[in-house]
Amino acid sequence: MVNTQMKPVASLLLVLNFCMFVIVLGIGGWAMNRAIDHGFVIGPSFELPAHFSPIYFPMGNAATGFFVTFALIAGVVGAASCIAGLNHVRVWTADSMPAAASAATIAWTLTLLAAGFACKEIELHIRNARLRTMEAFLIILSVTQLLYIAAIHGGAGRI
């Protein structure tokens, strides 16, 4: 028998995390689209500019390219882990917990990586409001994802 006292907590965190990951994906998609549309333009002789970077972003600072790239990866994996978590919360058995926990742990580690780049971007100062929003969401997600992992592990205890 599994402990069902943590099921409402896990459900609330799951919905919260899913919504936040979707928002991160939306803002990250905007930033990536803007970088593609307004990045370096290669001239007719196909020579790269002197300081060409494949992850150049016209907004933000030197950490923005890394931050947005890893935020998009963390957002996709995080949203997928929420789908696996939805199945676990629906069934709430000891057999469904390992899949949800492992997916959530992978999403959490990628979120921590993106949050680390967010901290570096904050340190470098130059960024717009959308990037600040994405930074805040990823830092909050690094905590709420850890709480979600703790909640689903807390539900695995025997009564």
XYZ file of N, CA and C in Angstrom:
477
model
N 0.826 -1.177 0.000
C 0.000 0.000 0.000
C 0.873 1.245 0.000
N 0.482 2.243 -0.756
C 1.247 3.481 -0.793
C 0.521 4.560 -0.003
N 1.274 5.515 0.469
C 0.741 6.613 1.253
C 0.094 7.628 0.311
N -1.188 7.915 0.482
C -1.895 8.832 -0.408
C -1.974 10.250 0.140
N -1.348 10.517 1.296
C -1.404 11.858 1.863
C -0.644 12.874 1.021
N 0.378 12.451 0.289
C 1.177 13.372 -0.514
C 0.616 13.567 -1.924
N -0.432 12.853 -2.265
C -0.986 12.938 -3.617
C -1.486 14.353 -3.962
N -2.221 15.052 -3.083
C -2.655 16.415 -3.439
C -1.481 17.391 -3.592
N -0.477 17.231 -2.758
C 0.704 18.099 -2.849
C 1.419 17.864 -4.174
N 1.606 16.585 -4.518
C 2.268 16.255 -5.776
C 1.451 16.742 -6.969
N 0.140 16.640 -6.886
C -0.719 17.108 -7.978
C -0.607 18.615 -8.167
N -0.638 19.361 -7.065
C -0.516 20.816 -7.139
C 0.834 21.226 -7.728
N 1.911 20.611 -7.254
C 3.237 20.932 -7.774
C 3.376 20.530 -9.235
N 2.741 19.445 -9.609
C 2.793 18.984 -10.991
C 2.136 19.998 -11.927
N 0.969 20.477 -11.565
C 0.267 21.460 -12.391
C 1.046 22.778 -12.433
N 1.547 23.208 -11.284
C 2.332 24.438 -11.222
C 3.582 24.336 -12.100
N 4.308 23.234 -11.980
C 5.525 23.052 -12.767
C 5.219 22.984 -14.262
N 4.149 22.298 -14.628
C 3.805 22.197 -16.045
C 3.517 23.578 -16.628
N 2.730 24.383 -15.907
C 2.418 25.733 -16.397
C 3.674 26.579 -16.515
N 4.565 26.467 -15.548
C 5.792 27.261 -15.583
C 6.724 26.791 -16.700
N 6.811 25.484 -16.925
C 7.636 24.984 -18.028
C 7.086 25.452 -19.379
N 5.779 25.494 -19.527
C 5.175 25.972 -20.779
C 5.483 27.459 -20.987
N 5.448 28.238 -19.920
C 5.792 29.660 -20.033
C 7.260 29.829 -20.406
N 8.137 29.028 -19.796
C 9.562 29.072 -20.143
C 9.751 28.717 -21.619
N 9.022 27.718 -22.099
C 9.120 27.353 -23.516
C 8.634 28.481 -24.419
N 7.583 29.173 -24.024
C 7.080 30.284 -24.827
C 8.075 31.431 -24.917
N 8.628 31.821 -23.786
C 9.598 32.920 -23.792
C 10.892 32.485 -24.481
N 11.320 31.256 -24.233
C 12.529 30.750 -24.894
C 12.352 30.644 -26.393
N 11.169 30.250 -26.836
C 10.878 30.198 -28.266
C 10.909 31.580 -28.893
N 10.380 32.573 -28.169
C 10.448 33.949 -28.659
C 11.900 34.396 -28.804
N 12.715 34.122 -27.780
C 14.120 34.546 -27.809
C 14.879 33.851 -28.935
N 14.621 32.571 -29.136
C 15.303 31.838 -30.210
C 14.873 32.368 -31.576
N 13.592 32.642 -31.743
C 13.093 33.200 -33.001
C 13.715 34.565 -33.277
N 13.803 35.385 -32.256
C 14.408 36.710 -32.423
C 15.891 36.597 -32.765
N 16.581 35.642 -32.150
C 18.006 35.456 -32.447
C 18.207 34.983 -33.881
N 17.329 34.135 -34.361
C 17.446 33.655 -35.741
C 17.136 34.785 -36.720
N 16.106 35.578 -36.425
C 15.719 36.662 -37.333
C 16.684 37.840 -37.322
N 17.308 38.122 -36.178
C 18.130 39.321 -36.047
C 19.588 39.012 -35.723
N 20.035 37.806 -35.982
C 21.415 37.425 -35.711
C 22.354 37.937 -36.778
N 23.521 37.369 -36.839
C 24.500 37.757 -37.851
C 23.982 37.442 -39.245
N 24.260 38.330 -40.168
C 23.921 38.107 -41.565
C 25.222 37.862 -42.308
N 25.300 36.721 -42.969
C 26.503 36.384 -43.716
C 26.422 37.067 -45.079
N 27.504 37.748 -45.463
C 27.531 38.508 -46.704
C 27.522 37.635 -47.941
N 27.536 38.268 -49.130
C 27.470 37.514 -50.381
C 28.696 36.622 -50.604
N 29.813 36.919 -49.963
C 30.999 36.079 -50.141
C 31.020 34.921 -49.136
N 29.973 34.787 -48.336
C 29.827 33.729 -47.340
C 30.975 33.684 -46.333
N 31.479 34.850 -45.944
C 32.504 34.925 -44.917
C 31.838 35.239 -43.585
N 32.224 34.529 -42.563
C 31.661 34.771 -41.243
C 32.263 36.041 -40.651
N 31.495 36.781 -39.872
C 32.046 37.953 -39.200
C 33.182 37.545 -38.257
N 33.987 38.512 -37.868
C 35.171 38.238 -37.055
C 34.823 37.599 -35.719
N 33.767 38.034 -35.078
C 33.393 37.501 -33.760
C 32.113 36.678 -33.852
N 32.048 35.788 -34.816
C 30.846 34.988 -35.026
C 30.695 33.955 -33.916
N 29.489 33.826 -33.423
C 29.148 32.801 -32.446
C 27.842 32.164 -32.895
N 27.788 30.834 -32.930
C 26.542 30.195 -33.376
C 25.383 30.387 -32.400
N 25.673 30.838 -31.198
C 24.609 31.084 -30.231
C 24.525 32.566 -29.879
N 24.742 33.425 -30.875
C 24.644 34.871 -30.663
C 23.178 35.266 -30.527
N 22.892 36.078 -29.527
C 21.552 36.612 -29.320
C 21.639 38.134 -29.292
N 20.832 38.820 -30.102
C 20.935 40.275 -30.170
C 20.478 40.981 -28.896
N 19.741 40.304 -28.042
C 19.326 40.893 -26.773
C 20.090 40.196 -25.656
N 20.204 40.827 -24.537
C 20.879 40.194 -23.419
C 22.379 40.398 -23.447
N 23.097 39.418 -22.905
C 24.540 39.540 -22.784
C 25.212 38.255 -23.265
N 26.454 38.046 -22.897
C 27.216 36.899 -23.396
C 26.650 35.559 -22.933
N 25.939 35.532 -21.824
C 25.383 34.272 -21.311
C 24.013 33.949 -21.893
N 23.406 34.865 -22.623
C 22.039 34.687 -23.097
C 21.885 33.483 -24.017
N 22.818 33.268 -24.924
C 22.722 32.135 -25.840
C 22.703 30.810 -25.119
N 23.612 30.641 -24.172
C 23.652 29.412 -23.389
C 22.400 29.275 -22.537
N 21.993 30.382 -21.925
C 20.817 30.368 -21.063
C 19.565 29.959 -21.824
N 19.315 30.574 -22.963
C 18.099 30.270 -23.724
C 18.138 28.844 -24.258
N 19.293 28.402 -24.737
C 19.405 27.043 -25.273
C 19.092 25.998 -24.205
N 19.717 26.138 -23.043
C 19.474 25.159 -21.984
C 18.108 25.330 -21.334
N 17.562 26.533 -21.357
C 16.205 26.730 -20.848
C 15.188 26.018 -21.733
N 15.392 26.059 -23.048
C 14.493 25.340 -23.953
C 14.588 23.831 -23.747
N 15.798 23.325 -23.584
C 15.969 21.890 -23.336
C 15.311 21.508 -22.010
N 15.556 22.299 -20.961
C 14.951 22.021 -19.659
C 13.425 22.122 -19.734
N 12.912 23.056 -20.512
C 11.468 23.208 -20.645
C 10.806 22.020 -21.321
N 11.432 21.525 -22.370
C 10.869 20.364 -23.083
C 10.920 19.123 -22.199
N 12.056 18.882 -21.573
C 12.184 17.700 -20.709
C 11.292 17.846 -19.480
N 11.183 19.060 -18.951
C 10.316 19.289 -17.802
C 8.848 19.062 -18.112
N 8.401 19.541 -19.260
C 7.001 19.315 -19.648
C 6.738 17.826 -19.863
N 7.701 17.137 -20.459
C 7.542 15.685 -20.653
C 7.525 14.954 -19.313
N 8.328 15.407 -18.361
C 8.316 14.753 -17.049
C 6.996 15.004 -16.326
N 6.370 16.144 -16.593
C 5.054 16.406 -16.004
C 4.003 15.457 -16.567
N 4.135 15.102 -17.827
C 3.204 14.134 -18.418
C 3.394 12.766 -17.785
N 4.657 12.363 -17.568
C 4.914 11.096 -16.867
C 4.414 11.173 -15.429
N 4.570 12.341 -14.807
C 4.084 12.520 -13.443
C 2.571 12.480 -13.359
N 1.902 12.960 -14.399
C 0.443 12.910 -14.438
C -0.050 11.465 -14.388
N 0.628 10.592 -15.117
C 0.267 9.179 -15.078
C 0.489 8.607 -13.677
N 1.593 8.981 -13.041
C 1.862 8.472 -11.694
C 0.825 8.981 -10.695
N 0.466 10.259 -10.780
C -0.527 10.802 -9.850
C -1.898 10.165 -10.097
N -2.191 9.871 -11.346
C -3.471 9.227 -11.672
C -3.539 7.835 -11.067
N -2.467 7.053 -11.199
C -2.454 5.671 -10.714
C -2.039 5.608 -9.251
N -0.988 6.326 -8.890
C -0.414 6.422 -7.537
C -0.120 5.058 -6.932
N 0.686 4.293 -7.642
C 1.149 3.012 -7.130
C 2.670 3.033 -7.059
N 3.206 2.063 -6.338
C 4.664 1.965 -6.223
C 5.300 1.586 -7.558
N 4.537 0.967 -8.448
C 5.075 0.565 -9.753
C 5.249 1.750 -10.705
N 4.430 2.787 -10.552
C 4.527 3.931 -11.457
C 5.487 5.009 -10.953
N 5.905 4.921 -9.696
C 6.750 5.954 -9.114
C 8.154 6.030 -9.711
N 8.848 4.938 -9.998
C 10.216 5.072 -10.522
C 10.307 5.828 -11.851
N 9.366 5.615 -12.743
C 9.388 6.326 -14.023
C 9.176 7.823 -13.819
N 8.211 8.177 -12.977
C 7.945 9.590 -12.717
C 9.115 10.244 -11.984
N 9.702 9.530 -11.040
C 10.815 10.089 -10.270
C 12.056 10.276 -11.131
N 12.349 9.317 -11.993
C 13.545 9.454 -12.832
C 13.369 10.566 -13.867
N 12.196 10.677 -14.462
C 11.951 11.761 -15.416
C 12.010 13.115 -14.718
N 11.454 13.202 -13.526
C 11.476 14.456 -12.776
C 12.899 14.826 -12.355
N 13.699 13.843 -12.010
C 15.080 14.103 -11.605
C 15.913 14.604 -12.778
N 15.733 14.015 -13.938
C 16.447 14.487 -15.133
C 16.016 15.917 -15.463
N 14.719 16.187 -15.395
C 14.235 17.546 -15.654
C 14.780 18.523 -14.624
N 14.873 18.094 -13.375
C 15.396 18.968 -12.322
C 16.864 19.304 -12.561
N 17.668 18.315 -12.953
C 19.088 18.595 -13.194
C 19.275 19.549 -14.380
N 18.490 19.369 -15.431
C 18.569 20.295 -16.564
C 18.073 21.688 -16.174
N 17.078 21.755 -15.313
C 16.586 23.035 -14.830
C 17.644 23.728 -13.978
N 18.370 22.955 -13.171
C 19.465 23.532 -12.391
C 20.559 24.090 -13.295
N 20.844 23.381 -14.382
C 21.842 23.865 -15.328
C 21.405 25.184 -15.956
N 20.162 25.248 -16.393
C 19.636 26.491 -16.969
C 19.579 27.599 -15.919
N 19.246 27.262 -14.675
C 19.220 28.262 -13.607
C 20.626 28.784 -13.311
N 21.629 27.936 -13.473
C 23.008 28.390 -13.316
C 23.375 29.423 -14.366
N 22.979 29.180 -15.605
C 23.203 30.180 -16.656
C 22.371 31.430 -16.399
N 21.195 31.279 -15.796
C 20.388 32.447 -15.437
C 21.120 33.292 -14.404
N 21.752 32.649 -13.446
C 22.518 33.392 -12.441
C 23.691 34.125 -13.074
N 24.342 33.489 -14.040
C 25.441 34.154 -14.742
C 24.913 35.341 -15.541
N 23.760 35.183 -16.159
C 23.181 36.275 -16.935
C 22.788 37.436 -16.014
N 22.284 37.128 -14.829
C 21.952 38.169 -13.859
C 23.218 38.920 -13.444
N 24.294 38.187 -13.271
C 25.559 38.800 -12.878
C 26.083 39.769 -13.946
N 25.840 39.470 -15.228
C 26.328 40.314 -16.313
C 25.416 41.504 -16.619
N 24.255 41.587 -15.989
C 23.358 42.747 -15.947
C 22.538 43.074 -17.185
N 23.031 43.017 -18.390
C 22.301 43.544 -19.546
C 21.312 42.502 -20.066
N 19.998 42.741 -19.859
C 18.967 41.832 -20.342
C 17.630 42.556 -20.331
N 16.663 42.000 -21.067
C 15.356 42.653 -21.130
C 14.375 41.987 -20.162
N 13.147 42.500 -20.126
C 12.159 42.034 -19.152
C 11.755 40.582 -19.387
N 11.673 40.161 -20.633
C 11.287 38.772 -20.912
C 12.343 37.801 -20.425
N 13.594 38.146 -20.620
C 14.663 37.279 -20.127
C 14.679 37.251 -18.602
N 14.404 38.383 -17.968
C 14.314 38.409 -16.501
C 13.186 37.513 -16.003
N 12.068 37.511 -16.727
C 10.946 36.645 -16.362
C 11.343 35.183 -16.474
N 12.021 34.832 -17.559
C 12.447 33.440 -17.742
C 13.474 33.039 -16.688
N 14.359 33.948 -16.320
C 15.326 33.664 -15.256
C 14.599 33.357 -13.950
N 13.643 34.200 -13.608
C 12.900 34.005 -12.361
C 12.144 32.679 -12.372
N 11.519 32.363 -13.485
C 10.763 31.114 -13.567
C 11.680 29.908 -13.411
N 12.852 29.944 -14.022
C 13.754 28.796 -13.915
C 14.318 28.651 -12.510
N 14.596 29.755 -11.852
C 15.090 29.659 -10.476
C 13.988 29.125 -9.560
N 12.750 29.579 -9.758
C 11.621 29.051 -8.973
C 11.382 27.580 -9.308
N 11.476 27.237 -10.601
C 11.273 25.840 -11.010
C 12.316 24.914 -10.416
N 13.532 25.386 -10.214
C 14.552 24.518 -9.627
C 14.168 24.115 -8.206
N 13.425 24.962 -7.508
C 12.967 24.627 -6.158
C 11.694 23.794 -6.200
N 10.711 24.210 -7.006
C 9.435 23.485 -7.025
C 9.585 22.085 -7.621
N 10.504 21.915 -8.560
C 10.733 20.579 -9.119
C 11.338 19.661 -8.054
N 12.238 20.198 -7.234
C 12.813 19.411 -6.140
C 11.733 19.046 -5.121
N 10.834 19.985 -4.822
C 9.734 19.684 -3.903
C 8.806 18.619 -4.483
N 8.577 18.662 -5.793
C 7.749 17.636 -6.440
C 8.415 16.262 -6.323
N 9.719 16.199 -6.538
C 10.436 14.922 -6.406
C 10.306 14.409 -4.978
N 10.463 15.296 -3.995
C 10.305 14.894 -2.596
C 8.875 14.419 -2.306
N 7.896 15.068 -2.908
C 6.498 14.689 -2.676
C 6.187 13.296 -3.223
N 6.683 12.994 -4.422
C 6.354 11.669 -4.955
C 7.169 10.583 -4.245
N 8.340 10.919 -3.729
C 9.077 9.939 -2.923
C 8.453 9.776 -1.552
N 7.868 10.859 -1.039
C 7.181 10.782 0.254
C 5.935 9.928 0.191
N 5.330 9.837 -0.971
C 4.155 9.003 -1.148
C 4.480 7.543 -1.293
N 5.763 7.215 -1.413
C 6.146 5.818 -1.600
C 6.276 5.061 -0.284
N 6.196 5.782 0.840
C 6.341 5.132 2.132
C 5.193 4.183 2.447
N 5.487 3.196 3.234
C 4.457 2.211 3.646
C 3.649 2.737 4.826
N 2.401 2.349 4.886
C 1.534 2.754 5.991
C 1.644 1.711 7.096
